Short mmCIF file of C-alpha atoms in Angstrom, two decimals:
data_model
loop_
_atom_site.label_atom_id
_atom_site.label_comp_id
_atom_site.label_asym_id
_atom_site.label_seq_id
_atom_site.Cartn_x
_atom_site.Cartn_y
_atom_site.Cartn_z
CA MET A 16 -0.04 -0.01 0.02
CA PRO A 17 1.41 3.51 -0.71
CA TRP A 18 2.82 5.60 2.10
CA SER A 19 3.07 9.34 2.23
CA ASP A 20 6.45 10.83 1.61
CA HIS A 21 6.62 12.67 4.91
CA GLU A 22 6.93 9.47 6.86
CA GLU A 23 10.38 8.48 8.08
CA GLY A 24 11.98 5.31 6.86
CA ALA A 25 12.15 2.22 9.08
CA ALA A 26 15.14 2.68 11.25
CA VAL A 27 17.47 -0.09 12.56
CA ALA A 28 17.81 -0.09 16.30
CA PRO A 29 21.25 1.44 17.17
CA GLY A 30 23.78 -0.90 18.46
CA HIS A 31 22.05 -4.04 17.32
CA PRO A 32 23.55 -5.62 14.12
CA LEU A 33 21.50 -7.10 11.29
CA VAL A 34 21.81 -10.74 10.83
CA LYS A 35 20.22 -12.25 7.67
CA GLY A 36 17.25 -9.85 8.04
CA TYR A 37 17.00 -10.03 11.85
CA LEU A 38 17.93 -7.59 14.56
CA LEU A 39 19.65 -9.06 17.59
CA VAL A 40 18.07 -7.47 20.71
CA PRO A 41 19.24 -8.45 24.30
CA ARG A 42 16.70 -9.86 26.65
CA GLY A 43 14.90 -6.92 28.42
CA ALA A 44 15.32 -4.50 25.46
CA PRO A 45 12.05 -2.82 24.59
CA ASP A 46 10.21 -3.54 21.39
CA ALA A 47 10.61 -1.02 18.64
CA GLU A 48 7.83 1.35 18.13
CA GLY A 49 5.27 0.05 15.63
CA GLY A 50 4.31 2.05 12.63
CA GLY A 51 1.39 1.62 10.16
CA GLU A 52 0.64 -1.61 8.56
CA PRO A 53 3.47 -2.70 6.26
CA GLN A 54 3.07 -3.88 2.76
CA ASN A 55 3.84 -7.53 3.62
CA GLY A 56 1.27 -8.02 6.35
CA PRO A 57 0.35 -7.43 9.98
CA LYS A 58 2.77 -6.79 12.91
CA ALA A 59 5.05 -9.73 13.65
CA LEU A 60 5.45 -11.50 16.96
CA CYS A 61 8.80 -12.68 18.48
CA LEU A 62 10.07 -15.84 17.07
CA ALA A 63 10.11 -19.05 19.10
CA LEU A 64 13.50 -20.38 19.71
CA ASN A 65 13.94 -24.08 18.56
CA GLY A 66 10.17 -24.54 18.68
CA VAL A 67 9.78 -23.24 22.26
CA SER A 68 7.75 -20.22 22.99
CA ARG A 69 9.14 -17.41 25.15
CA GLN A 70 6.69 -18.14 27.94
CA GLY A 71 7.69 -21.83 27.83
CA ALA A 72 11.35 -20.82 27.87
CA ALA A 73 10.79 -18.60 30.93
CA ALA A 74 9.05 -21.33 32.80
CA ALA A 75 11.82 -23.75 32.08
CA GLU A 76 14.34 -21.19 33.31
CA GLY A 77 12.47 -21.02 36.61
CA ALA A 78 13.22 -24.67 37.26
CA GLN A 79 16.95 -24.22 36.47
CA THR A 80 19.76 -22.70 38.51
CA PRO A 81 19.17 -18.94 38.18
CA GLN A 82 21.64 -17.16 35.88
CA ALA A 83 23.70 -14.11 36.77
CA PRO A 84 22.14 -10.87 35.38
CA LYS A 85 25.01 -10.48 32.90
CA GLU A 86 24.63 -14.02 31.72
CA GLU A 87 20.92 -13.27 30.79
CA GLU A 88 22.17 -10.86 28.16
CA THR A 89 23.43 -13.78 26.13
CA GLN A 90 19.79 -14.96 25.49
CA ALA A 91 18.72 -13.38 22.26
CA ARG A 92 15.43 -12.73 20.71
CA LEU A 93 14.80 -11.71 17.18
CA LEU A 94 12.86 -8.74 15.94
CA PRO A 95 12.09 -7.96 12.26
CA ALA A 96 14.47 -5.48 10.68
CA GLY A 97 12.05 -2.66 10.48
CA ALA A 98 10.01 -0.36 12.65
CA GLY A 99 8.71 -3.24 14.66
CA ALA A 100 6.32 -4.13 11.90
CA GLY A 101 7.89 -6.93 9.86
CA THR A 102 6.34 -10.15 8.77
CA LEU A 103 7.19 -13.74 8.93
CA GLY A 104 8.38 -15.57 5.82
CA GLY A 105 7.32 -19.08 4.73
CA ASP A 106 10.21 -20.62 6.68
CA GLY A 107 9.51 -18.71 9.90
CA ALA A 108 12.03 -15.93 9.24
CA ALA A 109 11.24 -12.36 10.15
CA ARG A 110 11.16 -10.04 7.20
CA ALA A 111 11.79 -6.34 7.05
CA ARG A 112 9.12 -3.74 6.74
CA THR A 113 8.43 -2.73 3.08
CA ALA A 114 6.01 -0.27 1.52
CA LEU A 115 5.39 1.26 -1.85
CA SER A 116 5.37 5.10 -2.28
CA ALA A 117 2.94 6.75 -4.82
CA ARG A 118 5.92 9.14 -5.72
CA ARG A 119 7.42 6.21 -7.58
CA PHE A 120 5.26 6.94 -10.61
CA VAL A 121 6.27 10.67 -10.70
CA VAL A 122 9.99 9.72 -10.53
CA LEU A 123 9.50 7.22 -13.27
CA LEU A 124 7.62 9.64 -15.57
CA ILE A 125 10.19 12.45 -15.19
CA PHE A 126 13.09 10.01 -15.91
CA CYS A 127 11.24 8.72 -19.01
CA LEU A 128 10.74 12.21 -20.38
CA TYR A 129 14.20 13.56 -20.07
CA SER A 130 15.58 10.28 -21.28
CA LEU A 131 13.26 10.66 -24.29
CA VAL A 132 14.72 14.09 -25.07
CA ASN A 133 18.29 12.78 -24.77
CA ALA A 134 17.52 9.88 -27.25
CA PHE A 135 15.84 12.38 -29.59
CA GLN A 136 18.97 14.38 -29.82
CA TRP A 137 21.07 11.32 -30.46
CA ILE A 138 19.19 10.38 -33.70
CA GLN A 139 18.00 13.81 -34.92
CA TYR A 140 21.13 14.18 -37.27
CA SER A 141 21.40 10.69 -38.68
CA ILE A 142 17.83 10.34 -39.87
CA ILE A 143 18.23 13.35 -42.19
CA SER A 144 22.05 12.86 -42.66
CA ASN A 145 21.81 14.12 -46.33
CA VAL A 146 20.29 17.35 -45.27
CA PHE A 147 22.90 18.12 -42.57
CA GLU A 148 25.55 17.03 -44.98
CA GLY A 149 24.54 19.61 -47.43
CA PHE A 150 23.91 22.33 -44.86
CA TYR A 151 27.24 22.07 -43.07
CA GLY A 152 29.23 21.15 -46.20
CA VAL A 153 30.89 18.04 -44.47
CA SER A 154 30.96 14.37 -45.34
CA LEU A 155 28.51 11.60 -44.37
CA LEU A 156 31.14 10.29 -42.06
CA HIS A 157 31.14 13.63 -40.12
CA ILE A 158 27.30 13.36 -39.65
CA ASP A 159 27.66 9.71 -38.58
CA TRP A 160 30.04 10.85 -35.83
CA LEU A 161 27.29 13.13 -34.41
CA SER A 162 25.62 9.83 -33.62
CA MET A 163 28.70 7.82 -32.76
CA VAL A 164 29.93 10.43 -30.26
CA TYR A 165 27.16 9.17 -27.96
CA MET A 166 28.85 5.72 -28.03
CA LEU A 167 32.44 7.09 -27.87
CA ALA A 168 31.85 9.27 -24.80
CA TYR A 169 30.03 6.50 -22.82
CA VAL A 170 33.01 4.05 -22.68
CA PRO A 171 35.58 6.11 -20.76
CA LEU A 172 33.06 7.97 -18.61
CA ILE A 173 30.90 5.01 -17.51
CA PHE A 174 33.16 4.03 -14.63
CA PRO A 175 33.25 7.55 -12.89
CA ALA A 176 29.48 7.86 -13.68
CA THR A 177 28.58 4.56 -11.96
CA TRP A 178 30.95 5.40 -9.08
CA LEU A 179 29.07 8.61 -8.68
CA LEU A 180 25.70 6.87 -8.75
CA ASP A 181 26.84 4.16 -6.16
CA THR A 182 28.39 6.74 -3.80
CA ARG A 183 26.46 10.00 -4.30
CA GLY A 184 23.12 8.51 -5.11
CA LEU A 185 20.25 8.57 -7.52
CA ARG A 186 19.11 12.19 -7.26
CA LEU A 187 22.46 13.76 -8.06
CA THR A 188 22.94 11.47 -11.00
CA ALA A 189 19.51 12.31 -12.40
CA LEU A 190 20.30 16.08 -12.05
CA LEU A 191 23.52 15.77 -13.87
CA GLY A 192 21.90 13.79 -16.68
CA SER A 193 19.01 16.23 -17.11
CA GLY A 194 21.14 19.31 -16.65
CA LEU A 195 23.86 18.36 -19.20
CA ASN A 196 21.10 17.35 -21.61
CA CYS A 197 19.58 20.84 -21.26
CA LEU A 198 22.99 22.60 -21.65
CA GLY A 199 23.84 20.70 -24.75
CA ALA A 200 20.48 21.52 -26.39
CA TRP A 201 21.10 25.30 -25.86
CA VAL A 202 24.64 25.14 -27.28
CA LYS A 203 23.20 23.58 -30.44
CA CYS A 204 20.98 26.74 -30.83
CA GLY A 205 24.11 28.69 -31.57
CA SER A 206 25.30 26.42 -34.37
CA VAL A 207 22.70 27.28 -37.03
CA GLN A 208 25.16 28.71 -39.55
CA ARG A 209 26.87 26.73 -42.30
CA HIS A 210 30.42 27.18 -40.86
CA LEU A 211 29.60 26.22 -37.32
CA PHE A 212 29.58 22.44 -37.58
CA TRP A 213 32.00 22.10 -34.73
CA VAL A 214 29.65 24.10 -32.42
CA THR A 215 26.89 21.66 -33.14
CA MET A 216 29.36 18.87 -32.41
CA LEU A 217 30.17 20.46 -29.09
CA GLY A 218 26.44 20.58 -28.09
CA GLN A 219 26.17 16.88 -29.14
CA CYS A 220 29.23 16.00 -27.02
CA LEU A 221 27.52 17.53 -23.95
CA CYS A 222 24.37 15.57 -24.69
CA SER A 223 26.51 12.39 -25.04
CA VAL A 224 28.01 13.00 -21.60
CA ALA A 225 24.52 13.43 -20.21
CA GLN A 226 23.64 10.04 -21.71
CA VAL A 227 26.23 8.46 -19.42
CA PHE A 228 24.14 9.63 -16.38
CA ILE A 229 20.89 8.36 -17.98
CA LEU A 230 21.37 4.94 -19.54
CA GLY A 231 22.31 3.17 -16.35
CA LEU A 232 19.40 4.35 -14.28
CA PRO A 233 16.39 2.25 -15.37
CA SER A 234 17.31 -0.86 -13.25
CA ARG A 235 18.41 1.32 -10.27
CA ILE A 236 15.08 3.25 -10.38
CA ALA A 237 13.04 0.06 -10.70
CA SER A 238 14.88 -1.65 -7.78
CA VAL A 239 14.88 1.40 -5.48
CA TRP A 240 11.29 2.46 -6.06
CA PHE A 241 9.23 -0.45 -7.18
CA GLY A 242 8.03 -3.72 -5.59
CA PRO A 243 9.11 -7.19 -6.70
CA LYS A 244 5.90 -7.79 -8.65
CA GLU A 245 6.38 -4.69 -10.75
CA VAL A 246 10.13 -4.17 -10.88
CA SER A 247 10.64 -5.71 -14.35
CA THR A 248 7.67 -3.72 -15.76
CA ALA A 249 9.09 -0.53 -14.17
CA CYS A 250 12.56 -1.18 -15.74
CA ALA A 251 10.91 -1.85 -19.16
CA THR A 252 8.90 1.40 -18.82
CA ALA A 253 12.10 3.35 -17.93
CA VAL A 254 13.91 1.91 -21.03
CA LEU A 255 10.79 2.79 -22.93
CA GLY A 256 11.36 6.54 -22.41
CA ASN A 257 14.69 6.21 -24.26
CA GLN A 258 13.12 4.22 -27.06
CA LEU A 259 10.27 6.67 -27.47
CA GLY A 260 12.80 9.44 -27.86
CA THR A 261 14.45 7.52 -30.66
CA ALA A 262 10.97 6.97 -32.27
CA VAL A 263 10.34 10.78 -32.04
CA GLY A 264 13.79 11.38 -33.40
CA PHE A 265 12.90 9.21 -36.43
CA LEU A 266 9.61 10.97 -36.98
CA LEU A 267 9.94 14.69 -36.35
CA PRO A 268 13.31 15.83 -37.97
CA PRO A 269 12.19 14.83 -41.51
CA VAL A 270 8.88 16.76 -40.92
CA LEU A 271 10.47 19.80 -39.19
CA VAL A 272 13.45 20.01 -41.46
CA PRO A 273 12.52 18.99 -45.10
CA ASN A 274 15.16 18.79 -47.72
CA THR A 275 15.22 22.40 -49.02
CA GLN A 276 18.87 22.69 -50.11
CA ASN A 277 17.97 25.23 -52.66
CA ASN A 278 16.85 27.63 -50.03
CA THR A 279 19.48 27.85 -47.35
CA ASP A 280 17.77 30.55 -45.27
CA LEU A 281 14.60 28.45 -44.96
CA LEU A 282 16.66 25.36 -44.09
CA ALA A 283 18.49 27.32 -41.39
CA TYR A 284 15.15 28.58 -40.04
CA ASN A 285 13.83 25.01 -39.80
CA ILE A 286 16.82 23.73 -38.08
CA SER A 287 16.79 26.57 -35.63
CA THR A 288 13.13 25.73 -34.78
CA MET A 289 13.97 22.10 -34.01
CA PHE A 290 16.88 23.09 -31.87
CA TYR A 291 15.04 25.88 -29.82
CA GLY A 292 12.03 23.59 -29.32
CA THR A 293 14.31 20.79 -27.93
CA SER A 294 16.11 23.23 -25.61
CA GLY A 295 12.83 24.60 -24.21
CA VAL A 296 11.51 21.20 -23.37
CA SER A 297 14.82 20.18 -21.84
CA THR A 298 14.86 23.20 -19.57
CA LEU A 299 11.32 22.34 -18.28
CA LEU A 300 12.26 18.74 -17.55
CA PHE A 301 15.39 19.93 -15.71
CA ILE A 302 13.36 22.12 -13.43
CA LEU A 303 10.92 19.18 -12.75
CA THR A 304 13.81 16.90 -11.97
CA ALA A 305 15.26 19.33 -9.44
CA ILE A 306 11.77 19.75 -7.77
CA ALA A 307 10.27 16.26 -7.82
CA PHE A 308 13.06 13.67 -8.13
CA LYS A 309 13.87 12.13 -4.78
CA GLU A 310 16.63 9.81 -3.67
CA LYS A 311 14.56 6.91 -2.37
CA PRO A 312 11.15 6.24 -0.87
CA PRO A 313 10.53 6.35 2.93
CA TYR A 314 10.46 2.49 3.14
CA PRO A 315 12.22 -0.07 0.87
CA PRO A 316 9.88 -1.58 -1.69
CA SER A 317 11.14 -5.14 -1.39
CA GLN A 318 13.04 -7.49 0.91
CA ALA A 319 16.04 -7.45 -1.47
CA GLN A 320 16.24 -3.68 -1.39
CA ALA A 321 15.77 -3.67 2.42
CA ALA A 322 18.70 -6.03 2.82
CA LEU A 323 20.99 -3.80 0.57
CA GLN A 324 19.89 -0.54 2.48
CA LYS A 325 20.75 -2.27 5.86
CA SER A 326 24.28 -3.14 4.81
CA PRO A 327 26.86 -0.81 6.29
CA PRO A 328 28.17 1.83 3.76
CA GLU A 329 31.73 1.20 4.58
CA GLU A 330 31.46 -2.40 3.38
CA TYR A 331 30.91 -1.26 -0.15
CA SER A 332 33.87 -1.07 -2.51
CA TYR A 333 33.39 -0.01 -6.13
CA LYS A 334 36.58 -1.63 -7.30
CA LYS A 335 35.55 -4.86 -5.67
CA SER A 336 32.22 -4.72 -7.15
CA ILE A 337 33.71 -4.36 -10.56
CA ARG A 338 36.04 -7.33 -9.89
CA ASN A 339 33.14 -9.43 -8.66
CA LEU A 340 31.19 -8.70 -11.82
CA PHE A 341 34.03 -9.72 -14.13
CA LYS A 342 34.53 -12.92 -12.09
CA ASN A 343 30.90 -13.77 -12.72
CA ILE A 344 31.00 -15.87 -15.85
CA PRO A 345 27.26 -15.75 -16.56
CA PHE A 346 27.46 -11.98 -16.42
CA VAL A 347 30.38 -11.88 -18.75
CA LEU A 348 28.57 -13.95 -21.30
CA LEU A 349 25.61 -11.67 -20.91
CA LEU A 350 27.87 -8.55 -21.25
CA ILE A 351 29.08 -9.78 -24.66
CA SER A 352 25.73 -10.94 -26.02
CA TYR A 353 23.93 -7.80 -24.79
CA GLY A 354 26.67 -5.71 -26.39
CA ILE A 355 26.27 -7.47 -29.74
CA MET A 356 22.49 -7.07 -29.84
CA THR A 357 22.33 -3.48 -28.69
CA GLY A 358 25.30 -2.49 -30.89
CA ALA A 359 23.56 -3.90 -33.84
CA PHE A 360 20.49 -1.90 -32.96
CA TYR A 361 22.52 1.27 -32.72
CA SER A 362 24.17 0.58 -36.06
CA VAL A 363 20.85 -0.12 -37.85
CA SER A 364 19.34 3.07 -36.34
CA THR A 365 22.27 5.24 -37.33
CA LEU A 366 22.47 3.90 -40.96
CA LEU A 367 18.88 3.38 -41.58
CA ASN A 368 18.53 6.54 -43.68
CA GLN A 369 21.42 5.49 -45.93
CA MET A 370 20.04 2.02 -46.35
CA ILE A 371 16.58 3.12 -47.33
CA LEU A 372 17.78 5.85 -49.76
CA THR A 373 19.94 3.30 -51.47
CA TYR A 374 16.85 1.49 -52.76
CA TYR A 375 14.14 4.08 -52.44
CA LYS A 376 15.14 7.53 -53.77
CA ASP A 377 13.86 10.81 -52.15
CA GLN A 378 12.15 8.81 -49.34
CA GLU A 379 13.59 10.68 -46.38
CA VAL A 380 10.19 10.95 -44.71
CA ASN A 381 9.50 7.22 -45.17
CA ALA A 382 12.83 6.44 -43.81
CA GLY A 383 11.93 8.23 -40.66
CA ARG A 384 8.57 6.47 -40.57
CA ILE A 385 10.25 3.06 -40.88
CA GLY A 386 12.59 3.90 -37.98
CA LEU A 387 9.49 5.04 -36.08
CA THR A 388 7.81 1.73 -36.86
CA LEU A 389 10.96 -0.19 -35.63
CA VAL A 390 10.96 1.70 -32.33
CA VAL A 391 7.37 1.73 -31.66
CA ALA A 392 7.08 -2.02 -32.14
CA GLY A 393 10.17 -2.36 -29.89
CA MET A 394 8.39 -0.25 -27.21
CA LEU A 395 5.45 -2.73 -27.30
CA GLY A 396 7.84 -5.59 -27.14
CA SER A 397 9.64 -4.02 -24.08
CA ILE A 398 6.41 -3.61 -22.15
CA LEU A 399 5.16 -7.14 -22.97
CA CYS A 400 8.56 -8.61 -21.96
CA GLY A 401 8.61 -6.69 -18.78
CA LEU A 402 5.10 -7.90 -17.89
CA TRP A 403 5.96 -11.44 -18.77
CA LEU A 404 9.06 -11.43 -16.52
CA ASP A 405 7.15 -10.06 -13.53
CA TYR A 406 4.57 -12.77 -14.04
CA THR A 407 6.90 -15.74 -14.77
CA LYS A 408 10.41 -14.78 -13.62
CA THR A 409 11.75 -16.91 -16.60
CA TYR A 410 14.61 -14.58 -17.35
CA LYS A 411 16.92 -17.04 -19.19
CA GLN A 412 14.24 -18.59 -21.31
CA THR A 413 12.66 -15.30 -22.25
CA THR A 414 16.05 -13.71 -23.16
CA LEU A 415 17.08 -16.58 -25.27
CA ILE A 416 13.83 -16.81 -27.20
CA VAL A 417 13.79 -13.03 -27.93
CA TYR A 418 17.47 -13.18 -29.00
CA ILE A 419 16.62 -15.97 -31.46
CA LEU A 420 13.66 -14.14 -32.83
CA SER A 421 15.70 -10.96 -33.23
CA PHE A 422 18.26 -13.00 -35.32
CA ILE A 423 15.50 -14.33 -37.51
CA GLY A 424 14.04 -10.90 -37.93
CA MET A 425 17.32 -9.47 -38.99
CA ILE A 426 17.74 -12.19 -41.65
CA ILE A 427 14.23 -11.38 -42.96
CA PHE A 428 14.89 -7.64 -42.99
CA THR A 429 18.22 -8.13 -44.81
CA PHE A 430 16.71 -10.12 -47.74
CA THR A 431 13.54 -8.17 -48.24
CA LEU A 432 14.95 -4.71 -48.15
CA ASP A 433 15.55 -4.44 -51.94
CA LEU A 434 12.22 -5.86 -53.20
CA ASP A 435 11.00 -2.38 -54.31
CA TYR A 436 7.98 -2.63 -52.02
CA ILE A 437 8.47 -0.15 -49.26
CA ILE A 438 5.49 -1.59 -47.37
CA ILE A 439 7.44 -4.74 -46.84
CA VAL A 440 10.20 -2.80 -45.24
CA PHE A 441 7.66 -1.27 -42.82
CA ILE A 442 6.56 -4.80 -41.94
CA THR A 443 9.93 -6.30 -41.53
CA GLY A 444 11.26 -3.25 -39.71
CA GLY A 445 8.45 -3.61 -37.26
CA VAL A 446 9.19 -7.34 -36.58
CA LEU A 447 12.81 -6.55 -36.20
CA GLY A 448 12.30 -3.71 -33.81
CA PHE A 449 9.68 -5.66 -31.70
CA PHE A 450 12.24 -8.22 -30.71
CA MET A 451 15.59 -6.35 -30.94
CA THR A 452 14.33 -3.31 -28.96
CA GLY A 453 12.30 -5.42 -26.74
CA TYR A 454 15.53 -7.23 -25.71
CA LEU A 455 17.06 -4.14 -24.03
CA PRO A 456 15.16 -4.27 -20.70
CA LEU A 457 15.49 -8.06 -20.65
CA GLY A 458 19.21 -7.68 -20.49
CA PHE A 459 19.12 -5.12 -17.69
CA GLU A 460 16.87 -7.22 -15.46
CA PHE A 461 18.66 -10.51 -16.14
CA ALA A 462 21.90 -8.86 -15.20
CA VAL A 463 20.55 -7.52 -11.91
CA GLU A 464 19.18 -11.04 -11.12
CA ILE A 465 22.41 -12.97 -11.72
CA THR A 466 24.77 -10.34 -10.11
CA TYR A 467 22.71 -9.48 -6.87
CA PRO A 468 23.72 -7.91 -4.43
CA GLU A 469 26.11 -5.95 -6.68
CA SER A 470 24.91 -2.46 -7.61
CA GLU A 471 22.28 -2.27 -10.36
CA GLY A 472 23.94 0.91 -11.65
CA THR A 473 27.36 -0.82 -12.03
CA SER A 474 25.94 -3.80 -13.97
CA SER A 475 23.77 -1.65 -16.16
CA GLY A 476 26.69 0.63 -16.76
CA LEU A 477 28.89 -2.09 -17.88
CA LEU A 478 26.22 -3.50 -20.25
CA ASN A 479 25.74 -0.10 -21.81
CA ALA A 480 29.47 0.35 -22.19
CA ALA A 481 29.74 -3.02 -24.10
CA ALA A 482 26.74 -1.75 -26.25
CA GLN A 483 28.62 1.42 -27.10
CA VAL A 484 31.77 -0.33 -28.01
CA PHE A 485 30.04 -2.79 -30.27
CA GLY A 486 27.89 0.05 -31.55
CA ILE A 487 30.89 2.14 -32.68
CA LEU A 488 32.64 -0.91 -34.24
CA PHE A 489 29.43 -2.16 -36.04
CA THR A 490 28.52 1.42 -37.29
CA LEU A 491 31.97 1.90 -38.75
CA ALA A 492 32.19 -1.55 -40.20
CA GLN A 493 28.58 -1.69 -41.56
CA GLY A 494 28.85 1.94 -42.95
CA LYS A 495 32.01 0.96 -44.88
CA LEU A 496 30.37 -2.26 -46.23
CA ILE A 497 27.28 -0.29 -47.30
CA THR A 498 29.45 2.28 -49.18
CA ASP A 499 31.53 -0.39 -50.94
CA TYR A 500 29.18 -3.26 -51.39
CA GLY A 501 25.63 -2.16 -50.52
CA PRO A 502 23.17 -2.48 -47.63
CA ARG A 503 22.84 -6.36 -47.91
CA ALA A 504 26.53 -6.95 -47.17
CA GLY A 505 26.42 -4.75 -44.14
CA ASN A 506 23.35 -6.44 -42.81
CA ILE A 507 24.75 -9.93 -43.35
CA PHE A 508 27.69 -8.76 -41.27
CA LEU A 509 25.30 -7.95 -38.35
CA CYS A 510 23.50 -11.30 -38.88
CA PHE A 511 26.77 -13.21 -38.25
CA TRP A 512 27.38 -11.40 -34.97
CA MET A 513 23.81 -11.85 -33.83
CA PHE A 514 24.10 -15.61 -34.41
CA LEU A 515 27.25 -15.67 -32.15
CA GLY A 516 25.33 -13.69 -29.53
CA THR A 517 22.48 -16.24 -29.63
CA ILE A 518 25.04 -19.00 -28.81
CA LEU A 519 26.50 -17.02 -25.96
CA THR A 520 23.07 -16.42 -24.49
CA ALA A 521 22.26 -20.10 -24.49
CA LEU A 522 25.36 -20.67 -22.40
CA ILE A 523 24.36 -18.36 -19.54
CA LYS A 524 23.65 -20.13 -16.27
CA SER A 525 20.44 -18.76 -14.70
CA ASP A 526 20.88 -17.96 -11.09
CA LEU A 527 18.09 -15.65 -9.81
CA ARG A 528 19.63 -14.27 -6.76
CA ARG A 529 17.40 -11.23 -6.15
CA HIS A 530 14.31 -13.17 -6.75
CA ASN A 531 15.38 -15.86 -4.30
CA ILE A 532 15.83 -13.13 -1.60
CA ASN A 533 12.41 -11.62 -2.29
CA ILE A 534 10.72 -15.11 -1.90
CA GLY A 535 12.67 -15.92 1.28
CA ILE A 536 15.17 -18.45 -0.07
CA THR A 537 18.78 -18.12 1.18
CA ASP A 538 21.79 -20.28 0.63
CA ALA A 539 22.84 -20.49 4.32
CA GLU A 540 21.32 -21.38 7.60
CA ILE A 541 19.89 -18.57 9.66
CA LYS A 542 21.76 -18.11 12.91
CA ALA A 543 21.32 -15.63 15.76
CA VAL A 544 24.58 -14.76 17.52
CA PRO A 545 23.91 -13.23 21.03
CA VAL A 546 25.97 -10.54 22.65
CA ASP A 547 29.17 -11.66 24.40
CA SER A 548 29.00 -12.19 28.18
CA PRO A 549 31.71 -10.98 30.44
CA THR A 550 31.72 -14.45 32.10
CA ASP A 551 31.94 -16.48 28.89
CA HIS A 552 33.76 -15.01 25.93
CA ARG A 553 33.04 -17.86 23.72
CA PRO A 554 30.33 -17.03 21.11
CA LYS A 555 26.99 -18.68 21.81
CA VAL A 556 24.97 -19.60 18.82
CA VAL A 557 21.23 -20.19 18.79
CA THR A 558 20.35 -22.05 15.62
CA LEU A 559 16.78 -21.48 14.41
CA SER A 560 15.18 -24.65 12.98
CA ASN A 561 12.58 -24.02 10.31
CA GLN A 562 9.18 -23.63 12.13
CA SER A 563 5.75 -23.23 10.84
CA GLU A 564 3.80 -20.09 11.79
CA SER A 565 1.66 -22.22 14.03
CA SER A 566 4.63 -22.64 16.45
CA ILE A 567 4.86 -18.95 17.12
#
């Protein structure tokens, strides 16, 4: 149930360490103050130790030799790790208090909108590459670099960006992404003259730096703000914002900036209109981000997030997290396969205008519409995949099936592109986009599952870095193949790599660590360690046997 934002989060009792979701409280310590009803159920009672209730234990103690007062402190009882309002898991384990905040929808919406504008600015040049080529008097490769600079900037900056996200938090990262996106849009407004290509490149570079603080946030926002039954859908929706921006970038530039090379003043006016409109929207979204985007909700939305928030900050090491991820073989396989798929999508998006115009002359507007069809179909695929994951939790199977269907879609697109029926290109582009773009949130969520409890921002950042590297390589190689041998040769090149990615995906071992935490499955016995007694420095361990709720 939603909680108002003015409520304070559940606090851990000072001085009592957290053990596997429990707080160790010495005998005689008062119960924590109860709050409102938590998301997971009613207020929990103290657990029975080894199947014996506290009252029975007290009666048994009366028949034994009385203990010294200090010795009594070694007897531990367990309270849920929340504001005294935890619940009991299916194995008798106390669970932390969790709740959902209504603000989560506002945070998600704002992120989606400024991510949309950033993606729009990525593709706004490439979809009318011939227009900007004539306006600025540069080569097509220069125009391609206005897109590829997004990929180039991401690789060296992803590590400081993810470090900032992990150490300084979600809100500061969001402000940087939205603010730099706004700044880059305004710089472009000063580049609407034929000799100022490098000014527009500077503005695009600022937007590409903003992208570094945007692409890694979907899985972090989903995990921090959304419950276990909606986290995959939330991640898919966050990715959807970026995809929608790409769709708008395919649709609007050909309409706003038609090919009027014979009238340079009109062309400059149209470009200026597009740039100023983008900067105005970016400014509004930056203001909304500063006002409404919060760091985290008052209460964690899931048991997995509660466990992460309770871990001491000093135990986190960014370098160790990176090392752990690269030692995780399933994640490394996913890193490569995700990079191949997403890099292929970036390459197709960047070069789509050149491919279409090779076979269909003077069809810039239809090229943009085909790109729109590709991305809109992918948005639908993203949402359906997110809903499917929330319902089934079949991460490995879904990811592999979508990868195979993307590969098949790429083959169909390749061999139907030159049939002289542009309606067929619309259909095959839609099929390709449905699976290829729909794969993007699957990769994010699968990575979070197999790398938990490592930071979502770090795993997502590495996935995006791999995508940028493959995107640059694929765009350069496919662009060269299109120029020398035609679009079919470039697309066959991508088909080969996507086939390799399918094999790598099939080899990934599925270990759903976050899901297991949320449903109460752990890989170790739950033990309660009492405080040390001055009269006995040997640690005393009370092992909790699995009890049904009827024994409480």
